[in-house]
Amino acid sequence: MSDRSDSPAVMSIPARAASSVHLRTQTCSLVIEVPAPDPTGASLSPRIVHWGPALDEDLDVAALVLATSPPVPTSAPDNPIRQNLVPMPADGWRLRPGLRGARADGTAWSPLFTVRTVESRVDGPAGGGWLLVTAADDAAALRLQTRLTLHAGGILEVEQSLRNDGDQDYLLAELATTLPIPARACEVLDLTGRWCRESAPQRQQLNMGAWSREGRHGRTGHDTPLVLTTGTQGFGFGAGEVWGLHLAWSGDSCVWAERNPVGVGQVGASELLAPAEVRLSTGESYLAPLVYAAYSDRGLDGISAAFHGLVRARSHHPRTPRPVILNTWEAVYFDHRLDRLSELAEAGARIGVERFVLDDGWFGGRRDDTAGLGDWFVSKDVWPAGLKPLIDKVTSLGMDFGLWVEPEMVNPDSDLYRAHPDWILSAPGRVPPTWRHQLVLDLANPLVFDLLLERLDTLLSDHDISYLKWDHNRDLVDPGHQGRPGVRVQTLAVYRLLDELRSRHPGVEIESCASGGGRVDLAILERTDRIWASDTIDALERQQIQRWTQLLVPPELMGTHIGSPLSHTTGRRHSLSFRAATALFGHLGIEWDLTALTGQEAADLSAIVAFHKQVRSLLHSGRVVRIDHPDVAAQVHGVVAQDGSEAVFAYVQLTSSPTELPPPVLLKGLDSGRRYRVVPVPLAGGPGTQEISSSPWLADGIVLSGQVLMQVGLQMPVLQPEQALILHLTQP
């Protein structure tokens, strides 16, 4: 996501005397010292002096270096150890190094890099900039390049590459991005999860040693840390200092935070490589996955604001309203009949749906989930006249048409597998365990890649399709390519396939679904327009899943569906009001048999869709705000317009509260100098309450200043568990 263009402002930094680069935005500073050459004339590696709060533009870096220079403790190297851009054992570094590897004969295992060139560009006092460092070890015959870009919104992007200039192959074990964290970053928070329970937070003290998370799924994983954060004691959504790190990679991964008894701490991220997975021949280079990092002095919401700003600044980020989706999966499953689906489309159009997505079951011998994957031809048994009659019906109703695919997988019970059993990703001489009756196609095999590209290209060329729901329903187990580990080449091949398909069909949007939230990262989002956060649309489960997925992903890219009253994954029953209040804060969809609605349900759902359309430009462009509310049985979150003129908040009662009266809710993120009219939005009649008389202001709304709403708050009614109250704030 970097702007890599050259500019007259690019400066080469001479290596004759110590110098520095200060990259600054409104929210953070990155200060890098370029040391003077050592007595032998070698130019030493630059080091990060500061990554954290924004410092003055006229900062005296030399004084800062002096002020922060550590003493030499007992039983330590005679010179103070500082963290270089790529810290190495040869520098005396005793935490996890930036590079690990060796040649086949065991040499070049401990390179000592010296700087060859340093270039930088500073984009104004608060506009960020970049630094590009090229370093080499002639004896090891390795060349290392590190580029740090500080985006104007506060995101630090790190890109690294390693080149083998030697005559022998170099076996790379790891090329990592590591960044320093201060002693006050004493807590670590990340996410874990499983299918239908993604994005579950876990938090602990960062003690001596390393907190390391390894993903070995061949995809990002339902248990992805998403953003590894460290922060000051007790940091929350709206308070505290936080340092966050995200690895933009859809394969195996590792992230960590660590501290040692010397008092040094760091966070890091890297691709997790299998033995001999990367073997660099002479002249070959390895480009590490991008790492994105953010600092915030206003809690986790500041981290989210930085990541959301980065994603929204992409040239290909969706600029048009996100269409309301009707997905057929939980409505009909594999019951694909033209009359049945036409009736469903008509019901959707009456509700206000704008995109109709035909899910699994339209191709080959796919009558259930045990067969047909890989045979990407429209089933003549199910669709004797092809998909055109359904597509024509959908488009005649004013809706776009979308289609489900899972190109990376194959069922053993398929024509493709019977013809080409050698096309799977596997170790030599054995077949991996099936998972959901599936095996994985080896996309790094050119024959496989070309077949899938041809099939998908033909589908999109022959049909009026605006949207692909791209699924990925299993981990990669025992994944081999041509006798070697295959996760990396598979991941890169998926990227190439998506890139080529998008270049041929630039108007087609793609959703990243991986049995729910199994592939959510900024690398896959660079090639897609929506993620499916979880296969569960149980509104209670989704409150937590969506709250934490939005740590990285802005609402407009996160699919949020209104399901049937009875959840298909958990068996819970929820009111339409609660289901709608949960799905409102994202890319709204419906996954419900609309042909079975009562008249009241249809009217309520139409009103819900209409309200979403009324506020979606705000929901899909504003700042996400999550309140650190004292009642652990309730959650409060919302979206505030960038100029502070409007907001939508949700007060969500998860379980019963420990007190009879809930504490007032402080609606944060507003403009303290503005006045707001606050009115409840009675989605499907509004939430159920427990008190005899409701909060008096609810009947007609209330007008208050942003200062009062943020510092005094509003008294909420006593909601029944699993209910939510929506508040719309506008200018009076």
PDB file of C-alpha atoms in Angstrom, residues 155-309:
ATOM      1  CA  ILE A 155       0.203   3.583   9.973  1.00  0.00           C
ATOM      2  CA  LEU A 156       3.820   2.437   9.767  1.00  0.00           C
ATOM      3  CA  GLU A 157       4.346   0.059   6.839  1.00  0.00           C
ATOM      4  CA  VAL A 158       7.454  -2.137   6.766  1.00  0.00           C
ATOM      5  CA  GLU A 159       8.650  -3.950   3.672  1.00  0.00           C
ATOM      6  CA  GLN A 160      11.775  -6.120   3.657  1.00  0.00           C
ATOM      7  CA  SER A 161      13.607  -8.215   1.088  1.00  0.00           C
ATOM      8  CA  LEU A 162      16.710 -10.415   1.133  1.00  0.00           C
ATOM      9  CA  ARG A 163      18.869 -11.205  -1.907  1.00  0.00           C
ATOM     10  CA  ASN A 164      21.374 -14.027  -2.239  1.00  0.00           C
ATOM     11  CA  ASP A 165      24.510 -12.803  -4.043  1.00  0.00           C
ATOM     12  CA  GLY A 166      26.530 -15.937  -3.264  1.00  0.00           C
ATOM     13  CA  ASP A 167      27.375 -18.975  -5.368  1.00  0.00           C
ATOM     14  CA  GLN A 168      25.541 -21.410  -3.075  1.00  0.00           C
ATOM     15  CA  ASP A 169      21.866 -21.616  -2.175  1.00  0.00           C
ATOM     16  CA  TYR A 170      20.746 -19.842   0.972  1.00  0.00           C
ATOM     17  CA  LEU A 171      18.127 -21.555   3.156  1.00  0.00           C
ATOM     18  CA  LEU A 172      15.987 -18.856   4.726  1.00  0.00           C
ATOM     19  CA  ALA A 173      14.325 -19.681   8.034  1.00  0.00           C
ATOM     20  CA  GLU A 174      12.822 -16.265   8.808  1.00  0.00           C
ATOM     21  CA  LEU A 175      12.964 -12.612   7.779  1.00  0.00           C
ATOM     22  CA  ALA A 176      11.050 -10.715  10.435  1.00  0.00           C
ATOM     23  CA  THR A 177       9.908  -7.203  11.138  1.00  0.00           C
ATOM     24  CA  THR A 178      10.681  -6.170  14.699  1.00  0.00           C
ATOM     25  CA  LEU A 179       9.775  -2.878  16.359  1.00  0.00           C
ATOM     26  CA  PRO A 180      10.695  -1.585  19.815  1.00  0.00           C
ATOM     27  CA  ILE A 181       8.120  -1.084  22.555  1.00  0.00           C
ATOM     28  CA  PRO A 182       8.738   0.836  25.782  1.00  0.00           C
ATOM     29  CA  ALA A 183       8.616  -0.536  29.302  1.00  0.00           C
ATOM     30  CA  ARG A 184       5.210   1.021  29.909  1.00  0.00           C
ATOM     31  CA  ALA A 185       3.726  -1.309  27.247  1.00  0.00           C
ATOM     32  CA  CYS A 186       3.148  -3.916  29.928  1.00  0.00           C
ATOM     33  CA  GLU A 187      -0.026  -5.646  28.714  1.00  0.00           C
ATOM     34  CA  VAL A 188      -0.594  -7.662  25.567  1.00  0.00           C
ATOM     35  CA  LEU A 189      -3.948  -8.240  23.890  1.00  0.00           C
ATOM     36  CA  ASP A 190      -4.693 -10.308  20.823  1.00  0.00           C
ATOM     37  CA  LEU A 191      -7.527 -12.380  19.401  1.00  0.00           C
ATOM     38  CA  THR A 192      -8.161 -16.078  19.083  1.00  0.00           C
ATOM     39  CA  GLY A 193     -11.224 -18.108  18.153  1.00  0.00           C
ATOM     40  CA  ARG A 194     -12.673 -21.033  16.252  1.00  0.00           C
ATOM     41  CA  TRP A 195     -15.323 -21.674  13.640  1.00  0.00           C
ATOM     42  CA  CYS A 196     -18.451 -19.664  14.495  1.00  0.00           C
ATOM     43  CA  ARG A 197     -16.643 -17.974  17.396  1.00  0.00           C
ATOM     44  CA  GLU A 198     -13.977 -15.857  15.749  1.00  0.00           C
ATOM     45  CA  SER A 199     -12.307 -12.704  17.109  1.00  0.00           C
ATOM     46  CA  ALA A 200     -12.343 -13.627  20.799  1.00  0.00           C
ATOM     47  CA  PRO A 201     -10.052 -11.303  22.811  1.00  0.00           C
ATOM     48  CA  GLN A 202      -7.474 -12.539  25.301  1.00  0.00           C
ATOM     49  CA  ARG A 203      -5.361 -10.315  27.513  1.00  0.00           C
ATOM     50  CA  GLN A 204      -2.450 -10.753  29.900  1.00  0.00           C
ATOM     51  CA  GLN A 205       0.615  -9.121  31.389  1.00  0.00           C
ATOM     52  CA  LEU A 206       3.711  -8.992  29.212  1.00  0.00           C
ATOM     53  CA  ASN A 207       6.188 -10.532  31.609  1.00  0.00           C
ATOM     54  CA  MET A 208       9.758 -11.656  30.962  1.00  0.00           C
ATOM     55  CA  GLY A 209       9.919 -13.896  27.945  1.00  0.00           C
ATOM     56  CA  ALA A 210       7.924 -14.064  24.742  1.00  0.00           C
ATOM     57  CA  TRP A 211       4.221 -14.215  23.992  1.00  0.00           C
ATOM     58  CA  SER A 212       4.200 -15.876  20.570  1.00  0.00           C
ATOM     59  CA  ARG A 213       1.298 -16.808  18.301  1.00  0.00           C
ATOM     60  CA  GLU A 214       1.915 -19.152  15.386  1.00  0.00           C
ATOM     61  CA  GLY A 215      -0.660 -19.800  12.678  1.00  0.00           C
ATOM     62  CA  ARG A 216      -0.224 -23.165  10.953  1.00  0.00           C
ATOM     63  CA  HIS A 217      -3.447 -23.350   8.951  1.00  0.00           C
ATOM     64  CA  GLY A 218      -2.158 -22.536   5.468  1.00  0.00           C
ATOM     65  CA  ARG A 219      -4.588 -19.621   5.683  1.00  0.00           C
ATOM     66  CA  THR A 220      -4.980 -16.789   8.165  1.00  0.00           C
ATOM     67  CA  GLY A 221      -7.086 -18.969  10.487  1.00  0.00           C
ATOM     68  CA  HIS A 222     -10.182 -18.592  12.646  1.00  0.00           C
ATOM     69  CA  ASP A 223      -7.837 -18.051  15.606  1.00  0.00           C
ATOM     70  CA  THR A 224      -5.846 -15.250  13.978  1.00  0.00           C
ATOM     71  CA  PRO A 225      -4.413 -12.659  16.388  1.00  0.00           C
ATOM     72  CA  LEU A 226      -5.547 -10.110  13.728  1.00  0.00           C
ATOM     73  CA  VAL A 227      -3.780  -7.187  15.446  1.00  0.00           C
ATOM     74  CA  LEU A 228      -1.261  -7.957  18.179  1.00  0.00           C
ATOM     75  CA  THR A 229      -1.459  -5.052  20.614  1.00  0.00           C
ATOM     76  CA  THR A 230       0.629  -4.062  23.597  1.00  0.00           C
ATOM     77  CA  GLY A 231      -0.215  -1.130  25.790  1.00  0.00           C
ATOM     78  CA  THR A 232      -0.117   0.693  29.071  1.00  0.00           C
ATOM     79  CA  GLN A 233      -1.761  -0.831  32.121  1.00  0.00           C
ATOM     80  CA  GLY A 234      -5.528  -1.068  31.714  1.00  0.00           C
ATOM     81  CA  PHE A 235      -5.696   0.372  28.190  1.00  0.00           C
ATOM     82  CA  GLY A 236      -9.158   0.257  26.670  1.00  0.00           C
ATOM     83  CA  PHE A 237     -11.014   1.336  23.575  1.00  0.00           C
ATOM     84  CA  GLY A 238     -10.871   5.025  24.408  1.00  0.00           C
ATOM     85  CA  ALA A 239      -7.917   5.429  26.759  1.00  0.00           C
ATOM     86  CA  GLY A 240      -4.316   4.377  27.154  1.00  0.00           C
ATOM     87  CA  GLU A 241      -1.305   4.090  24.893  1.00  0.00           C
ATOM     88  CA  VAL A 242      -1.346   1.168  22.476  1.00  0.00           C
ATOM     89  CA  TRP A 243       1.126  -0.234  19.940  1.00  0.00           C
ATOM     90  CA  GLY A 244      -0.479  -2.564  17.354  1.00  0.00           C
ATOM     91  CA  LEU A 245       1.010  -4.883  14.715  1.00  0.00           C
ATOM     92  CA  HIS A 246      -0.630  -6.681  11.771  1.00  0.00           C
ATOM     93  CA  LEU A 247       0.961  -9.137   9.335  1.00  0.00           C
ATOM     94  CA  ALA A 248      -0.601  -8.762   5.875  1.00  0.00           C
ATOM     95  CA  TRP A 249      -0.309 -12.401   4.841  1.00  0.00           C
ATOM     96  CA  SER A 250      -2.831 -15.169   4.146  1.00  0.00           C
ATOM     97  CA  GLY A 251      -0.557 -18.162   4.811  1.00  0.00           C
ATOM     98  CA  ASP A 252       1.301 -19.458   7.868  1.00  0.00           C
ATOM     99  CA  SER A 253       2.389 -16.718  10.236  1.00  0.00           C
ATOM    100  CA  CYS A 254       4.007 -15.779  13.504  1.00  0.00           C
ATOM    101  CA  VAL A 255       3.590 -12.691  15.671  1.00  0.00           C
ATOM    102  CA  TRP A 256       5.109 -12.062  19.068  1.00  0.00           C
ATOM    103  CA  ALA A 257       5.761  -9.645  21.893  1.00  0.00           C
ATOM    104  CA  GLU A 258       8.712 -10.124  24.207  1.00  0.00           C
ATOM    105  CA  ARG A 259      10.777  -8.547  26.921  1.00  0.00           C
ATOM    106  CA  ASN A 260      14.018  -9.628  28.577  1.00  0.00           C
ATOM    107  CA  PRO A 261      15.534  -8.989  32.011  1.00  0.00           C
ATOM    108  CA  VAL A 262      17.777  -6.293  30.533  1.00  0.00           C
ATOM    109  CA  GLY A 263      14.595  -4.253  30.133  1.00  0.00           C
ATOM    110  CA  VAL A 264      14.366  -4.354  26.344  1.00  0.00           C
ATOM    111  CA  GLY A 265      11.046  -5.100  24.630  1.00  0.00           C
ATOM    112  CA  GLN A 266       9.860  -5.594  21.085  1.00  0.00           C
ATOM    113  CA  VAL A 267       6.976  -6.767  18.939  1.00  0.00           C
ATOM    114  CA  GLY A 268       7.502  -8.696  15.741  1.00  0.00           C
ATOM    115  CA  ALA A 269       5.857 -10.496  12.850  1.00  0.00           C
ATOM    116  CA  SER A 270       6.938 -12.803  10.063  1.00  0.00           C
ATOM    117  CA  GLU A 271       5.822 -15.442   7.645  1.00  0.00           C
ATOM    118  CA  LEU A 272       6.152 -18.838   9.331  1.00  0.00           C
ATOM    119  CA  LEU A 273       8.298 -20.890   6.960  1.00  0.00           C
ATOM    120  CA  ALA A 274       8.558 -24.664   6.866  1.00  0.00           C
ATOM    121  CA  PRO A 275      12.032 -26.265   6.650  1.00  0.00           C
ATOM    122  CA  ALA A 276      13.638 -25.466   3.265  1.00  0.00           C
ATOM    123  CA  GLU A 277      10.442 -23.772   2.087  1.00  0.00           C
ATOM    124  CA  VAL A 278      12.474 -20.790   0.866  1.00  0.00           C
ATOM    125  CA  ARG A 279      15.738 -21.751  -0.823  1.00  0.00           C
ATOM    126  CA  LEU A 280      17.320 -18.777  -2.569  1.00  0.00           C
ATOM    127  CA  SER A 281      19.506 -19.574  -5.548  1.00  0.00           C
ATOM    128  CA  THR A 282      22.150 -17.164  -6.798  1.00  0.00           C
ATOM    129  CA  GLY A 283      20.531 -13.825  -7.606  1.00  0.00           C
ATOM    130  CA  GLU A 284      17.147 -14.761  -6.134  1.00  0.00           C
ATOM    131  CA  SER A 285      15.328 -12.582  -3.609  1.00  0.00           C
ATOM    132  CA  TYR A 286      12.730 -13.173  -0.937  1.00  0.00           C
ATOM    133  CA  LEU A 287      10.116 -10.460  -0.385  1.00  0.00           C
ATOM    134  CA  ALA A 288       8.662 -10.713   3.108  1.00  0.00           C
ATOM    135  CA  PRO A 289       4.951 -10.028   3.699  1.00  0.00           C
ATOM    136  CA  LEU A 290       4.153  -6.438   4.536  1.00  0.00           C
ATOM    137  CA  VAL A 291       3.776  -5.558   8.188  1.00  0.00           C
ATOM    138  CA  TYR A 292       1.550  -2.696   9.304  1.00  0.00           C
ATOM    139  CA  ALA A 293       1.937  -1.092  12.714  1.00  0.00           C
ATOM    140  CA  ALA A 294       0.065   1.664  14.523  1.00  0.00           C
ATOM    141  CA  TYR A 295       0.510   3.715  17.669  1.00  0.00           C
ATOM    142  CA  SER A 296      -2.359   5.357  19.538  1.00  0.00           C
ATOM    143  CA  ASP A 297      -2.496   7.500  22.650  1.00  0.00           C
ATOM    144  CA  ARG A 298      -6.304   7.152  22.765  1.00  0.00           C
ATOM    145  CA  GLY A 299      -6.713   3.423  23.099  1.00  0.00           C
ATOM    146  CA  LEU A 300      -7.765   0.772  20.652  1.00  0.00           C
ATOM    147  CA  ASP A 301     -10.146   3.066  18.797  1.00  0.00           C
ATOM    148  CA  GLY A 302      -7.126   5.091  17.718  1.00  0.00           C
ATOM    149  CA  ILE A 303      -5.531   1.919  16.339  1.00  0.00           C
ATOM    150  CA  SER A 304      -8.737   1.131  14.441  1.00  0.00           C
ATOM    151  CA  ALA A 305      -8.978   4.660  13.074  1.00  0.00           C
ATOM    152  CA  ALA A 306      -5.470   4.374  11.655  1.00  0.00           C
ATOM    153  CA  PHE A 307      -6.091   0.981  10.033  1.00  0.00           C
ATOM    154  CA  HIS A 308      -9.486   2.026   8.684  1.00  0.00           C
ATOM    155  CA  GLY A 309      -7.947   5.178   7.217  1.00  0.00           C
TER     156      GLY A 309
END
